[in-house]
Amino acid sequence: NITCKKTQKINLDKKFPVIEKNLSLYNSNFLKKIQLKYIVLCEDLFISEINTGGIPDTQKRTLILDINFNQKYFERMIHHEIFHMIQNSYEDKFDDQKFSLLNNSDFKYAECSTCSDRLNLDLYENTNGFLTEYSKSIPSEDMAEIFSFLMVNKNLIEEKIKNDTILNNKVN
């Protein structure tokens, strides 16, 4: 159950250069490999009554982005959602169970991302295996958060992994 408002031109004019800059990091062959065919831009995006920044609809090969999503995280959100399309196209390379084994043995992810109250997207100062609180929700969100930071601020992540073995293993 996905709902969103039609995008106003004035809002789109502001966001389009940011979207274009971030999507230009991927070449067309790569986008074909992850089966991305369409990008839908809208405002106030909800899925099952939960406000969200983006939705990767892999069945329709469509990436839906909310251009009103928090400016602080907007660029990362684009890459985060693209990662979900990558994972869906290459599930054998991004196995949730194998990835979970990289964490401390006493850590447990939630059953689902929407059944967790771990929603904060701010970068942790002390990572201890996780970049954000949202990374702790489920393995695929953890992977997507790592990917999004690597795409937007790789130098920052390279600094973080110097002092965090778990995170270093996840990045590698």
GROMACS .gro file of C-alpha atoms in nm:
model
  172
    1ASN     CA    1   0.000   0.000   0.000
    2ILE     CA    2   0.209   0.291  -0.133
    3THR     CA    3   0.088   0.651  -0.135
    4CYS     CA    4   0.256   0.976  -0.233
    5LYS     CA    5   0.161   1.321  -0.358
    6LYS     CA    6   0.242   1.449  -0.702
    7THR     CA    7   0.563   1.652  -0.698
    8GLN     CA    8   0.543   2.029  -0.738
    9LYS     CA    9   0.772   2.171  -1.009
   10ILE     CA   10   0.938   2.421  -0.773
   11ASN     CA   11   1.043   2.139  -0.537
   12LEU     CA   12   1.163   1.926  -0.824
   13ASP     CA   13   1.380   2.208  -0.961
   14LYS     CA   14   1.567   2.218  -0.629
   15LYS     CA   15   1.614   1.843  -0.594
   16PHE     CA   16   1.679   1.737  -0.951
   17PRO     CA   17   2.047   1.849  -0.957
   18VAL     CA   18   2.113   1.650  -0.637
   19ILE     CA   19   1.940   1.342  -0.776
   20GLU     CA   20   2.121   1.375  -1.108
   21LYS     CA   21   2.461   1.413  -0.936
   22ASN     CA   22   2.408   1.099  -0.729
   23LEU     CA   23   2.263   0.884  -1.006
   24SER     CA   24   2.548   0.984  -1.236
   25LEU     CA   25   2.777   0.777  -1.013
   26TYR     CA   26   2.625   0.468  -1.177
   27ASN     CA   27   2.666   0.387  -1.544
   28SER     CA   28   2.379   0.261  -1.757
   29ASN     CA   29   2.515  -0.096  -1.772
   30PHE     CA   30   2.517  -0.113  -1.395
   31LEU     CA   31   2.159   0.017  -1.374
   32LYS     CA   32   2.053  -0.248  -1.626
   33LYS     CA   33   2.225  -0.519  -1.421
   34ILE     CA   34   2.027  -0.424  -1.111
   35GLN     CA   35   1.718  -0.400  -1.332
   36LEU     CA   36   1.642  -0.035  -1.258
   37LYS     CA   37   1.424   0.096  -1.534
   38TYR     CA   38   1.217   0.378  -1.381
   39ILE     CA   39   1.258   0.645  -1.115
   40VAL     CA   40   0.948   0.803  -0.968
   41LEU     CA   41   0.981   1.130  -0.776
   42CYS     CA   42   0.707   1.230  -0.538
   43GLU     CA   43   0.639   1.403  -0.207
   44ASP     CA   44   0.518   1.261   0.125
   45LEU     CA   45   0.587   0.897   0.045
   46PHE     CA   46   0.423   0.634   0.265
   47ILE     CA   47   0.421   0.257   0.263
   48SER     CA   48   0.164   0.089   0.487
   49GLU     CA   49   0.111   0.424   0.663
   50ILE     CA   50   0.484   0.458   0.745
   51ASN     CA   51   0.659   0.767   0.609
   52THR     CA   52   0.969   0.669   0.412
   53GLY     CA   53   1.234   0.835   0.197
   54GLY     CA   54   1.237   0.577  -0.078
   55ILE     CA   55   1.103   0.245  -0.195
   56PRO     CA   56   1.280   0.006  -0.430
   57ASP     CA   57   0.999  -0.169  -0.617
   58THR     CA   58   1.198  -0.454  -0.767
   59GLN     CA   59   0.897  -0.618  -0.935
   60LYS     CA   60   0.825  -0.302  -1.134
   61ARG     CA   61   1.199  -0.223  -1.163
   62THR     CA   62   1.123   0.119  -1.018
   63LEU     CA   63   1.291   0.335  -0.758
   64ILE     CA   64   1.047   0.568  -0.582
   65LEU     CA   65   1.204   0.868  -0.407
   66ASP     CA   66   1.045   1.126  -0.179
   67ILE     CA   67   1.199   1.461  -0.269
   68ASN     CA   68   1.080   1.601   0.066
   69PHE     CA   69   1.288   1.350   0.261
   70ASN     CA   70   1.513   1.506   0.524
   71GLN     CA   71   1.776   1.711   0.338
   72LYS     CA   72   2.048   1.593   0.577
   73TYR     CA   73   2.004   1.231   0.463
   74PHE     CA   74   1.862   1.277   0.112
   75GLU     CA   75   2.173   1.184  -0.087
   76ARG     CA   76   2.247   0.883   0.132
   77MET     CA   77   1.885   0.772   0.098
   78ILE     CA   78   1.921   0.753  -0.281
   79HIS     CA   79   2.216   0.513  -0.252
   80HIS     CA   80   2.055   0.325   0.035
   81GLU     CA   81   1.754   0.243  -0.183
   82ILE     CA   82   1.973   0.159  -0.482
   83PHE     CA   83   2.155  -0.089  -0.260
   84HIS     CA   84   1.826  -0.269  -0.195
   85MET     CA   85   1.790  -0.309  -0.572
   86ILE     CA   86   2.148  -0.440  -0.591
   87GLN     CA   87   2.082  -0.687  -0.311
   88ASN     CA   88   1.762  -0.805  -0.475
   89SER     CA   89   1.947  -0.865  -0.803
   90TYR     CA   90   2.239  -1.044  -0.635
   91GLU     CA   91   2.092  -1.212  -0.327
   92ASP     CA   92   2.365  -1.477  -0.328
   93LYS     CA   93   2.631  -1.210  -0.273
   94PHE     CA   94   2.445  -1.027   0.005
   95ASP     CA   95   2.326  -1.303   0.235
   96ASP     CA   96   2.159  -1.169   0.552
   97GLN     CA   97   2.256  -1.467   0.766
   98LYS     CA   98   2.624  -1.460   0.670
   99PHE     CA   99   2.633  -1.085   0.721
  100SER     CA  100   2.474  -1.120   1.067
  101LEU     CA  101   2.761  -1.345   1.174
  102LEU     CA  102   2.999  -1.050   1.145
  103ASN     CA  103   2.837  -0.888   1.452
  104ASN     CA  104   2.917  -0.963   1.815
  105SER     CA  105   2.749  -1.289   1.909
  106ASP     CA  106   2.524  -1.118   2.166
  107PHE     CA  107   2.371  -0.877   1.911
  108LYS     CA  108   2.033  -0.957   1.753
  109TYR     CA  109   1.861  -0.770   1.472
  110ALA     CA  110   1.485  -0.707   1.484
  111GLU     CA  111   1.242  -0.933   1.298
  112CYS     CA  112   1.175  -0.659   1.042
  113SER     CA  113   1.274  -0.298   0.979
  114THR     CA  114   0.925  -0.171   1.056
  115CYS     CA  115   0.900  -0.374   1.379
  116SER     CA  116   1.192  -0.186   1.523
  117ASP     CA  117   1.214   0.155   1.685
  118ARG     CA  118   1.574   0.184   1.561
  119LEU     CA  119   1.514   0.466   1.315
  120ASN     CA  120   1.781   0.732   1.368
  121LEU     CA  121   2.002   0.795   1.063
  122ASP     CA  122   2.270   1.005   1.234
  123LEU     CA  123   2.622   0.865   1.217
  124TYR     CA  124   2.738   0.716   1.546
  125GLU     CA  125   3.049   0.868   1.698
  126ASN     CA  126   3.148   0.527   1.840
  127THR     CA  127   3.040   0.282   1.575
  128ASN     CA  128   3.097  -0.056   1.743
  129GLY     CA  129   3.000  -0.239   1.424
  130PHE     CA  130   2.716  -0.007   1.321
  131LEU     CA  131   2.708   0.330   1.147
  132THR     CA  132   2.360   0.439   1.254
  133GLU     CA  133   2.083   0.327   1.483
  134TYR     CA  134   1.886   0.221   1.173
  135SER     CA  135   2.175  -0.012   1.085
  136LYS     CA  136   2.072  -0.217   1.386
  137SER     CA  137   1.721  -0.287   1.257
  138ILE     CA  138   1.784  -0.575   1.011
  139PRO     CA  139   2.086  -0.701   0.811
  140SER     CA  140   1.974  -0.560   0.476
  141GLU     CA  141   1.929  -0.214   0.627
  142ASP     CA  142   2.273  -0.243   0.788
  143MET     CA  143   2.424  -0.326   0.448
  144ALA     CA  144   2.229  -0.045   0.279
  145GLU     CA  145   2.348   0.207   0.537
  146ILE     CA  146   2.710   0.103   0.485
  147PHE     CA  147   2.671   0.124   0.108
  148SER     CA  148   2.510   0.468   0.129
  149PHE     CA  149   2.794   0.607   0.338
  150LEU     CA  150   3.052   0.452   0.105
  151MET     CA  151   2.889   0.625  -0.191
  152VAL     CA  152   2.850   0.963  -0.024
  153ASN     CA  153   3.148   0.987   0.211
  154LYS     CA  154   3.396   0.703   0.159
  155ASN     CA  155   3.678   0.887   0.340
  156LEU     CA  156   3.472   0.909   0.657
  157ILE     CA  157   3.402   0.536   0.651
  158GLU     CA  158   3.767   0.456   0.587
  159GLU     CA  159   3.848   0.650   0.904
  160LYS     CA  160   3.576   0.473   1.103
  161ILE     CA  161   3.687   0.122   1.003
  162LYS     CA  162   4.042   0.185   1.123
  163ASN     CA  163   3.916   0.157   1.481
  164ASP     CA  164   3.626  -0.083   1.433
  165THR     CA  165   3.708  -0.442   1.334
  166ILE     CA  166   3.343  -0.545   1.296
  167LEU     CA  167   3.264  -0.253   1.070
  168ASN     CA  168   3.584  -0.312   0.876
  169ASN     CA  169   3.477  -0.671   0.812
  170LYS     CA  170   3.130  -0.558   0.703
  171VAL     CA  171   3.273  -0.299   0.462
  172ASN     CA  172   3.512  -0.554   0.314
   0.00000   0.00000   0.00000
